[in-house]
XYZ file of N, CA, C and O in Angstrom:
680
model
N 3.820 -86.043 -34.285
C 2.742 -86.577 -34.645
C 2.713 -88.196 -34.368
O 1.598 -88.602 -34.326
N 3.794 -88.739 -34.109
C 3.753 -90.129 -33.629
C 3.101 -90.069 -32.203
O 3.285 -89.269 -31.499
N 2.484 -91.188 -32.005
C 1.922 -91.464 -30.760
C 3.012 -92.008 -29.793
O 3.322 -93.200 -29.926
N 3.535 -91.264 -28.870
C 4.689 -91.662 -27.924
C 4.110 -91.327 -26.644
O 3.271 -90.603 -26.302
N 4.749 -91.921 -25.565
C 4.385 -91.633 -24.256
C 4.730 -90.169 -23.962
O 5.554 -89.550 -24.563
N 3.900 -89.615 -23.005
C 4.319 -88.251 -22.603
C 5.853 -87.945 -22.193
O 6.364 -87.004 -22.578
N 6.288 -88.959 -21.436
C 7.776 -88.930 -20.887
C 8.624 -88.744 -22.159
O 9.698 -87.934 -22.256
N 8.427 -89.677 -23.191
C 9.276 -89.812 -24.411
C 9.218 -88.489 -25.150
O 10.212 -88.033 -25.650
N 8.031 -87.949 -25.358
C 7.858 -86.719 -25.957
C 8.521 -85.609 -25.367
O 9.167 -84.794 -26.020
N 8.511 -85.499 -24.067
C 9.205 -84.400 -23.540
C 10.764 -84.567 -23.474
O 11.445 -83.553 -23.639
N 11.171 -85.774 -23.632
C 12.586 -85.940 -23.797
C 12.986 -85.944 -25.259
O 14.258 -85.966 -25.592
N 12.137 -85.817 -26.122
C 12.249 -85.792 -27.643
C 12.762 -87.123 -28.173
O 13.547 -87.176 -29.199
N 12.507 -88.154 -27.385
C 12.759 -89.465 -27.849
C 11.768 -90.251 -28.469
O 10.508 -90.445 -27.911
N 12.043 -90.914 -29.609
C 10.992 -91.876 -30.248
C 11.850 -92.920 -30.725
O 13.068 -92.740 -31.111
N 11.256 -94.190 -30.790
C 12.011 -95.349 -31.272
C 12.242 -95.268 -32.796
O 11.479 -94.635 -33.519
N 13.138 -96.079 -33.231
C 13.408 -96.286 -34.674
C 12.094 -96.846 -35.297
O 11.774 -96.412 -36.440
N 11.385 -97.730 -34.647
C 10.155 -98.286 -35.137
C 9.113 -97.316 -35.270
O 8.388 -97.180 -36.329
N 9.073 -96.385 -34.401
C 8.051 -95.153 -34.440
C 8.413 -94.290 -35.618
O 7.584 -93.696 -36.368
N 9.641 -94.064 -35.792
C 10.135 -93.267 -36.924
C 9.764 -93.898 -38.256
O 9.211 -93.223 -39.074
N 10.053 -95.191 -38.427
C 9.672 -95.866 -39.606
C 8.133 -95.827 -39.861
O 7.826 -95.672 -41.048
N 7.447 -95.800 -38.808
C 5.952 -95.911 -38.902
C 5.480 -94.582 -39.312
O 4.535 -94.506 -40.227
N 6.014 -93.509 -38.767
C 5.800 -92.130 -39.321
C 6.152 -91.982 -40.723
O 5.401 -91.300 -41.451
N 7.269 -92.413 -41.109
C 7.624 -92.163 -42.622
C 6.707 -92.993 -43.511
O 6.397 -92.497 -44.646
N 6.246 -94.195 -43.100
C 5.279 -94.868 -43.935
C 4.034 -94.075 -44.011
O 3.505 -94.013 -45.135
N 3.510 -93.438 -42.973
C 2.388 -92.713 -42.947
C 2.507 -91.488 -43.836
O 1.544 -91.072 -44.650
N 3.666 -90.757 -43.774
C 3.899 -89.741 -44.595
C 4.094 -90.092 -46.003
O 3.457 -89.255 -46.965
N 4.525 -91.118 -46.325
C 4.576 -91.634 -47.664
C 3.185 -91.841 -48.233
O 2.949 -91.629 -49.330
N 2.340 -92.442 -47.516
C 0.980 -92.870 -47.918
C 0.208 -91.459 -48.158
O -0.541 -91.358 -49.151
N 0.424 -90.567 -47.239
C -0.233 -89.211 -47.493
C 0.283 -88.631 -48.789
O -0.441 -87.984 -49.376
N 1.576 -88.504 -48.999
C 2.250 -87.979 -50.262
C 1.637 -88.608 -51.401
O 1.238 -87.831 -52.420
N 1.632 -89.963 -51.527
C 1.040 -90.670 -52.625
C -0.337 -90.308 -52.901
O -0.904 -89.939 -53.947
N -1.135 -90.127 -51.841
C -2.620 -89.784 -51.904
C -2.823 -88.420 -52.459
O -3.684 -88.213 -53.205
N -1.989 -87.474 -52.006
C -2.117 -86.068 -52.465
C -1.614 -85.923 -53.933
O -2.311 -85.237 -54.559
N -0.691 -86.687 -54.244
C -0.303 -86.611 -55.754
C -1.382 -87.190 -56.603
O -1.544 -86.631 -57.800
N -2.196 -88.161 -56.080
C -3.183 -88.692 -57.135
C -4.614 -87.905 -56.849
O -5.538 -88.300 -57.666
N -4.628 -87.027 -56.054
C -5.886 -86.267 -55.818
C -5.779 -85.053 -56.889
O -5.040 -84.158 -56.783
N -6.684 -85.196 -57.866
C -6.651 -84.162 -58.875
C -7.571 -83.018 -58.846
O -7.458 -82.060 -59.478
N -8.503 -82.982 -57.896
C -9.372 -81.913 -57.677
C -9.380 -81.402 -56.240
O -8.922 -82.147 -55.367
N -9.592 -80.119 -56.133
C -9.334 -79.519 -54.879
C -10.110 -80.231 -53.694
O -9.532 -80.460 -52.659
N -11.406 -80.548 -54.019
C -12.254 -81.263 -52.871
C -11.515 -82.623 -52.476
O -11.547 -83.032 -51.334
N -10.965 -83.317 -53.441
C -10.261 -84.645 -53.221
C -9.121 -84.334 -52.424
O -8.596 -85.128 -51.512
N -8.359 -83.228 -52.516
C -7.169 -82.933 -51.717
C -7.541 -82.726 -50.319
O -6.912 -83.297 -49.436
N -8.620 -81.965 -50.085
C -9.193 -81.619 -48.787
C -9.515 -82.892 -48.095
O -9.188 -83.138 -46.928
N -10.312 -83.791 -48.923
C -10.712 -84.930 -48.250
C -9.580 -85.897 -47.869
O -9.636 -86.377 -46.831
N -8.570 -85.925 -48.679
C -7.472 -86.742 -48.571
C -6.595 -86.250 -47.298
O -6.351 -87.202 -46.341
N -6.426 -84.946 -47.258
C -5.758 -84.458 -46.025
C -6.468 -84.855 -44.674
O -5.909 -85.372 -43.807
N -7.780 -84.578 -44.663
C -8.660 -84.863 -43.583
C -8.535 -86.379 -43.155
O -8.431 -86.693 -41.933
N -8.765 -87.121 -44.227
C -8.711 -88.551 -44.022
C -7.502 -89.159 -43.390
O -7.577 -89.834 -42.305
N -6.430 -88.832 -43.926
C -5.165 -89.276 -43.516
C -4.775 -88.775 -42.228
O -4.264 -89.680 -41.346
N -4.977 -87.544 -41.954
C -4.580 -86.956 -40.666
C -5.403 -87.552 -39.721
O -4.901 -87.704 -38.460
N -6.684 -87.634 -39.885
C -7.623 -88.335 -38.781
C -7.289 -89.912 -38.678
O -7.182 -90.242 -37.517
N -7.071 -90.655 -39.747
C -7.083 -92.137 -39.600
C -5.590 -92.631 -39.353
O -5.437 -93.371 -38.580
N -4.768 -92.027 -40.067
C -3.251 -92.454 -39.906
C -2.599 -91.710 -38.686
O -1.915 -92.445 -38.042
N -2.802 -90.437 -38.545
C -2.029 -89.862 -37.454
C -2.905 -89.460 -36.252
O -2.414 -88.872 -35.393
N -4.308 -90.019 -36.124
C -5.136 -89.743 -35.138
C -5.249 -88.297 -34.549
O -5.278 -88.113 -33.348
N -5.280 -87.359 -35.645
C -5.536 -85.967 -35.311
C -7.091 -85.827 -35.174
O -7.759 -86.051 -36.326
N -7.596 -85.440 -34.116
C -9.172 -85.299 -33.914
C -9.753 -84.419 -34.929
O -10.864 -84.720 -35.502
N -9.139 -83.276 -35.065
C -9.767 -82.149 -35.812
C -8.830 -81.534 -36.771
O -7.582 -81.214 -36.479
N -9.336 -81.330 -38.025
C -8.466 -80.806 -39.197
C -9.380 -79.719 -39.837
O -10.414 -79.927 -40.200
N -8.760 -78.548 -40.074
C -9.457 -77.418 -40.796
C -8.416 -76.735 -41.680
O -7.325 -76.557 -41.242
N -8.773 -76.412 -42.876
C -8.097 -75.690 -43.756
C -8.801 -74.252 -44.183
O -9.976 -74.255 -44.291
N -8.110 -73.226 -44.139
C -8.540 -71.987 -44.680
C -7.604 -71.403 -45.586
O -6.425 -71.486 -45.528
N -8.128 -70.963 -46.751
C -7.369 -70.268 -47.851
C -7.711 -68.828 -47.938
O -9.022 -68.434 -47.752
N -6.938 -67.938 -48.216
C -7.176 -66.480 -48.287
C -7.918 -66.046 -49.551
O -8.813 -65.136 -49.441
N -7.634 -66.562 -50.686
C -8.106 -66.100 -51.957
C -9.210 -67.176 -52.476
O -8.815 -68.228 -52.649
N -10.160 -66.602 -52.888
C -11.360 -67.508 -53.460
C -11.228 -67.584 -54.849
O -11.210 -66.569 -55.637
N -11.006 -68.813 -55.299
C -10.925 -68.929 -56.849
C -12.263 -68.806 -57.570
O -13.230 -68.897 -56.818
N -12.158 -68.402 -58.801
C -13.497 -68.239 -59.520
C -14.161 -69.722 -59.695
O -13.349 -70.755 -59.642
N -15.415 -69.662 -59.630
C -16.054 -70.898 -59.827
C -16.875 -71.222 -58.643
O -17.308 -70.458 -57.908
N -17.270 -72.563 -58.615
C -18.170 -73.070 -57.629
C -17.736 -73.442 -56.241
O -18.436 -73.963 -55.352
N -16.580 -73.095 -55.895
C -15.938 -73.392 -54.612
C -16.226 -72.508 -53.409
O -15.979 -72.795 -52.268
N -16.808 -71.406 -53.870
C -16.968 -70.212 -52.847
C -17.712 -70.631 -51.543
O -17.547 -70.084 -50.468
N -18.685 -71.631 -51.670
C -19.455 -72.061 -50.480
C -18.716 -72.994 -49.519
O -19.135 -73.363 -48.469
N -17.508 -73.527 -49.994
C -16.786 -74.330 -49.197
C -16.182 -73.793 -47.864
O -15.847 -72.562 -47.893
N -16.182 -74.480 -46.736
C -15.669 -73.730 -45.548
C -14.254 -73.460 -45.546
O -13.832 -72.353 -44.949
N -13.547 -73.918 -46.498
C -12.108 -73.627 -46.709
C -11.907 -72.250 -47.026
O -10.849 -71.596 -47.050
N -13.003 -71.560 -47.754
C -12.878 -70.151 -48.153
C -13.583 -69.252 -47.366
O -13.846 -68.172 -47.770
N -13.993 -69.644 -45.978
C -14.535 -68.649 -45.175
C -13.688 -67.765 -44.797
O -12.342 -67.675 -44.895
N -14.131 -66.413 -44.419
C -13.259 -65.204 -44.181
C -12.397 -65.460 -43.016
O -12.690 -66.132 -41.948
N -11.142 -64.979 -43.156
C -10.058 -65.060 -42.070
C -9.642 -63.769 -41.923
O -9.539 -62.872 -42.778
N -9.377 -63.446 -40.655
C -9.020 -61.984 -40.284
C -7.636 -61.700 -40.949
O -6.842 -62.477 -41.126
N -7.480 -60.350 -41.201
C -6.085 -59.745 -41.579
C -4.993 -60.164 -40.599
O -3.897 -60.536 -40.978
N -5.390 -60.130 -39.357
C -4.332 -60.379 -38.124
C -3.929 -61.806 -38.278
O -2.708 -62.068 -38.331
N -4.741 -62.766 -38.600
C -4.344 -64.232 -38.776
C -3.493 -64.379 -39.914
O -2.563 -65.050 -39.994
N -3.843 -63.623 -41.127
C -3.191 -63.823 -42.284
C -1.726 -63.348 -42.102
O -0.761 -63.960 -42.519
N -1.516 -62.233 -41.350
C -0.132 -61.585 -41.084
C 0.471 -62.558 -40.186
O 1.733 -62.873 -40.529
N -0.198 -63.135 -39.212
C 0.457 -64.156 -38.383
C 1.048 -65.249 -39.080
O 2.186 -65.901 -38.909
N 0.176 -65.939 -40.026
C 0.670 -67.021 -40.928
C 1.822 -66.551 -41.776
O 2.745 -67.463 -41.898
N 1.848 -65.354 -42.230
C 2.918 -64.946 -43.074
C 4.212 -64.915 -42.298
O 5.276 -65.241 -42.973
N 4.154 -64.585 -41.168
C 5.298 -64.565 -40.155
C 5.906 -65.716 -39.639
O 6.959 -66.006 -39.015
N 5.083 -66.899 -39.794
C 5.604 -68.235 -39.318
C 6.765 -68.676 -39.999
O 6.658 -68.925 -41.354
N 7.741 -68.980 -39.373
C 8.856 -69.690 -40.071
C 8.832 -71.189 -39.831
O 9.619 -71.922 -40.543
N 8.066 -71.670 -38.924
C 7.819 -73.047 -38.697
C 6.456 -73.123 -38.131
O 5.772 -72.110 -37.624
N 5.754 -74.256 -38.065
C 4.556 -74.521 -37.523
C 4.413 -73.956 -36.095
O 5.365 -74.240 -35.314
N 3.228 -73.392 -35.691
C 2.924 -72.901 -34.335
C 2.236 -74.152 -33.563
O 1.334 -74.785 -34.167
N 2.802 -74.519 -32.358
C 2.123 -75.505 -31.619
C 1.725 -74.949 -30.319
O 2.763 -74.302 -29.631
N 0.672 -75.249 -29.679
C 0.287 -74.707 -28.468
C -1.156 -74.640 -28.218
O -1.901 -75.258 -28.902
N -1.534 -73.882 -27.369
C -2.944 -73.453 -26.986
C -3.742 -72.777 -27.962
O -3.158 -72.201 -28.893
N -5.107 -73.022 -28.051
C -5.901 -72.438 -28.980
C -6.320 -70.956 -28.486
O -6.960 -70.104 -29.216
N -5.969 -70.622 -27.205
C -6.566 -69.358 -26.648
C -5.976 -68.245 -27.402
O -4.863 -68.160 -27.681
N -6.930 -67.355 -27.615
C -6.617 -66.051 -28.393
C -6.647 -66.312 -29.865
O -6.256 -65.260 -30.522
N -6.830 -67.468 -30.523
C -6.677 -67.555 -31.909
C -8.074 -67.901 -32.529
O -8.861 -68.641 -31.923
N -8.450 -67.175 -33.480
C -9.768 -67.429 -34.171
C -9.791 -68.806 -34.887
O -10.762 -69.305 -35.024
N -8.675 -69.460 -34.931
C -8.734 -70.838 -35.417
C -9.356 -71.712 -34.626
O -9.912 -72.841 -35.031
N -9.667 -71.365 -33.290
C -10.282 -72.332 -32.284
C -11.844 -72.562 -32.853
O -12.295 -73.413 -32.465
N -12.258 -71.608 -33.525
C -13.684 -71.637 -34.037
C -13.701 -72.549 -35.320
O -14.767 -72.935 -35.687
N -12.652 -72.869 -35.963
C -12.696 -73.584 -37.175
C -13.102 -75.022 -37.071
O -13.528 -75.775 -37.912
N -13.119 -75.697 -35.799
C -13.473 -76.962 -35.587
C -14.973 -77.197 -35.276
O -15.275 -78.325 -34.806
N -15.784 -76.230 -35.507
C -17.188 -76.396 -35.397
C -17.537 -76.639 -33.995
O -17.067 -76.105 -32.983
N -18.545 -77.660 -33.797
C -19.037 -77.948 -32.459
C -17.891 -78.502 -31.605
O -17.970 -78.476 -30.333
N -16.839 -79.147 -32.162
C -15.785 -79.564 -31.340
C -14.951 -78.561 -30.720
O -14.066 -78.817 -29.914
N -14.967 -77.333 -31.173
C -14.063 -76.196 -30.746
C -13.957 -76.085 -29.308
O -12.827 -75.771 -28.706
N -15.146 -76.215 -28.557
C -14.997 -76.038 -27.114
C -14.197 -76.991 -26.482
O -13.664 -76.881 -25.267
N -13.831 -78.235 -27.083
C -13.102 -79.332 -26.506
C -11.754 -79.212 -26.961
O -10.922 -80.246 -26.406
N -11.290 -78.450 -27.934
C -9.908 -78.583 -28.370
C -8.966 -77.816 -27.338
O -9.186 -76.659 -26.925
N -7.896 -78.432 -26.925
C -6.994 -77.966 -25.898
C -5.655 -77.566 -26.496
O -4.908 -76.950 -25.865
N -5.254 -78.078 -27.629
C -4.043 -77.779 -28.183
C -4.135 -77.764 -29.731
O -4.996 -78.478 -30.275
N -3.302 -77.063 -30.422
C -3.431 -77.056 -31.902
C -1.934 -76.849 -32.460
O -0.989 -76.489 -31.966
N -1.951 -77.243 -33.817
C -0.744 -77.014 -34.698
C -1.249 -76.173 -35.791
O -2.295 -76.431 -36.368
N -0.631 -75.085 -36.129
C -1.023 -74.181 -37.031
C 0.008 -74.157 -38.094
O 1.252 -73.810 -37.892
N -0.144 -74.413 -39.406
C 0.772 -74.707 -40.393
C 0.482 -73.807 -41.579
O -0.642 -73.852 -42.248
N 1.364 -72.958 -41.922
C 1.209 -71.997 -43.101
C 1.150 -72.703 -44.400
O 2.040 -73.608 -44.453
N 0.298 -72.492 -45.257
C 0.351 -72.914 -46.611
C 0.906 -71.859 -47.500
O 0.573 -70.713 -47.494
N 1.864 -72.252 -48.258
C 2.534 -71.370 -49.147
C 2.613 -71.825 -50.615
O 2.770 -72.927 -50.862
N 2.752 -70.883 -51.555
C 2.692 -71.173 -53.042
C 3.126 -69.870 -53.657
O 2.784 -68.721 -53.308
N 3.955 -69.845 -54.752
C 4.377 -68.685 -55.436
C 5.043 -67.707 -54.679
O 4.945 -66.504 -54.922
N 5.843 -68.005 -53.602
C 6.518 -67.111 -52.758
C 5.667 -66.432 -51.587
O 6.204 -65.655 -50.919
N 4.262 -66.798 -51.560
C 3.511 -65.949 -50.612
C 2.659 -67.130 -49.709
O 2.571 -68.289 -50.165
N 2.075 -66.526 -48.791
C 1.234 -67.508 -47.941
C -0.146 -67.444 -48.457
O -0.843 -66.387 -48.780
N -0.784 -68.592 -48.787
C -2.079 -68.742 -49.274
C -3.145 -69.293 -48.393
O -4.315 -69.144 -48.714
N -2.790 -69.635 -47.178
C -3.740 -70.176 -46.244
C -2.907 -70.894 -45.037
O -1.755 -70.607 -44.776
N -3.833 -71.585 -44.315
C -3.413 -72.320 -43.152
C -4.091 -73.625 -42.845
O -5.323 -73.661 -43.062
N -3.347 -74.617 -42.348
C -4.051 -75.762 -41.813
C -3.946 -75.643 -40.271
O -2.930 -75.349 -39.666
N -5.062 -75.910 -39.701
C -5.252 -76.008 -38.142
C -5.451 -77.618 -37.897
O -6.455 -78.038 -38.338
N -4.548 -78.102 -36.870
C -4.784 -79.370 -36.436
C -5.307 -79.278 -34.925
O -4.561 -78.600 -34.260
N -6.369 -79.888 -34.606
C -6.806 -79.599 -33.161
C -6.862 -80.962 -32.482
O -7.235 -81.962 -32.994
N -6.430 -80.966 -31.206
C -6.427 -82.048 -30.382
C -7.073 -81.707 -29.035
O -7.005 -80.726 -28.532
N -7.633 -82.826 -28.538
C -8.346 -82.757 -27.154
C -7.355 -82.814 -25.960
O -7.714 -82.348 -24.942
N -6.249 -83.305 -26.317
C -5.199 -83.394 -25.378
C -4.249 -82.105 -25.303
O -3.745 -81.845 -26.366
N -3.970 -81.578 -24.220
C -3.367 -80.364 -24.033
C -1.668 -80.597 -24.487
O -1.154 -79.644 -24.836
N -1.444 -81.673 -24.387
C 0.061 -82.201 -24.623
C 0.204 -82.580 -25.995
O 1.564 -82.908 -26.349
N -0.740 -82.801 -26.891
C -0.585 -83.162 -28.226
C 0.258 -82.286 -29.016
O 1.295 -82.740 -29.649
N -0.117 -81.072 -29.071
C 0.848 -80.096 -29.777
C 1.134 -78.956 -28.743
O 0.324 -78.244 -28.356
N 2.352 -78.881 -28.463
C 2.845 -78.087 -27.323
C 4.061 -77.277 -27.870
O 4.848 -77.717 -28.705
N 4.293 -76.118 -27.315
C 5.357 -75.185 -27.543
C 6.647 -75.958 -27.390
O 6.814 -76.702 -26.427
N 7.539 -75.789 -28.401
C 8.907 -76.521 -28.259
C 8.972 -77.895 -28.657
O 10.022 -78.589 -28.751
N 7.810 -78.417 -29.290
C 7.881 -79.827 -29.823
C 8.644 -79.761 -31.196
O 8.552 -78.764 -31.663
N 9.163 -80.849 -31.692
C 9.513 -80.819 -33.080
C 8.650 -80.668 -34.090
O 7.423 -81.189 -33.893
N 8.838 -80.040 -35.044
C 7.915 -79.679 -36.160
C 8.297 -80.204 -37.472
O 7.694 -79.879 -38.403
N 9.411 -80.885 -37.723
C 9.971 -81.427 -38.932
C 8.723 -82.000 -39.807
O 8.577 -81.593 -40.956
N 8.089 -82.846 -39.312
C 6.945 -83.595 -40.072
C 5.908 -82.575 -40.239
O 5.115 -82.836 -41.318
N 5.440 -81.816 -39.346
C 4.373 -80.855 -39.676
C 4.793 -79.927 -40.718
O 3.987 -79.431 -41.514
N 6.196 -79.534 -40.918
C 6.654 -78.677 -42.008
C 6.582 -79.420 -43.283
O 6.154 -78.854 -44.216
N 6.770 -80.681 -43.273
C 6.668 -81.578 -44.497
C 5.208 -81.657 -44.882
O 4.947 -81.568 -46.125
N 4.336 -81.850 -43.882
C 2.837 -81.875 -44.208
C 2.621 -80.535 -44.922
O 1.852 -80.574 -45.781
N 2.940 -79.407 -44.277
C 2.589 -78.126 -44.909
C 3.134 -77.961 -46.331
O 2.508 -77.523 -47.205
N 4.423 -78.442 -46.604
C 4.930 -78.511 -47.939
C 4.143 -79.347 -48.957
O 3.751 -78.879 -50.018
N 3.653 -80.462 -48.544
C 2.909 -81.353 -49.341
C 1.625 -80.735 -49.587
O 1.085 -80.852 -50.779
N 0.830 -80.365 -48.530
C -0.467 -79.761 -48.726
C -0.554 -78.603 -49.540
O -1.330 -78.379 -50.372
N 0.480 -77.670 -49.395
C 0.619 -76.442 -50.135
C 0.727 -76.769 -51.680
O 0.005 -76.202 -52.489
N 1.498 -77.678 -51.978
C 1.833 -78.041 -53.324
C 0.577 -78.707 -53.972
O 0.090 -78.220 -55.168
N -0.218 -79.509 -53.302
C -1.330 -80.122 -53.714
C -2.434 -79.254 -53.953
O -3.056 -79.015 -55.023
N -2.656 -78.216 -52.982
C -3.798 -77.253 -52.939
C -3.494 -76.301 -54.202
O -4.337 -75.954 -54.946
N -2.185 -75.758 -54.228
C -1.843 -74.841 -55.246
C -2.021 -75.485 -56.635
O -2.465 -74.827 -57.599
N -1.737 -76.788 -56.887
C -1.774 -77.438 -58.137
C -3.219 -77.542 -58.561
O -3.656 -77.263 -59.653
N -4.186 -77.842 -57.599
C -5.553 -78.053 -58.051
C -6.304 -76.758 -58.099
O -7.361 -76.754 -58.794
N -5.690 -75.660 -57.439
C -6.380 -74.494 -57.725
C -5.771 -73.548 -58.778
O -6.090 -72.441 -59.055
N -4.707 -74.085 -59.423
C -4.017 -73.320 -60.431
C -3.128 -72.275 -59.855
O -2.997 -71.290 -60.752
N -2.755 -72.206 -58.798
C -1.951 -71.150 -58.206
C -0.557 -71.580 -57.856
O 0.265 -70.822 -57.257
N -0.061 -72.671 -58.381
C 1.284 -73.199 -58.261
C 2.269 -72.274 -58.953
O 2.002 -71.602 -59.919
């Protein structure tokens, strides 16, 4: 997620300053998620910080189970295929690569046709998978197979906890 040169990314090298900057951004996101008390605030916080702090052009969240109440109209609860739910369940780490062949490519609305790479992060709570975050980029090299996913995994853990807390599924 740090902005590094293409050469540095392929070599897996980032500077100490870039690591410190990334840690600060993750800290800001964590604090913001902790203080978000309602589901819509969590979704807004995720989108805002991922777009503003991490320069991720497109962010989408889908959850499998619709909670009782007035949230059913939100895009986060749109239907997701059983195939994608099974795929999310099998992820041991975030998937990074092309959008080709994934229904997640449609989650970005009008921008979908311009998305060239994505990161798919399973959301988990109570021992099971409850949904997925899709991060979309216009750059084919932003999210690529074989890239490090430690911070994406941490993002998934933080988002899972905040979403589960606000929906009462923790």
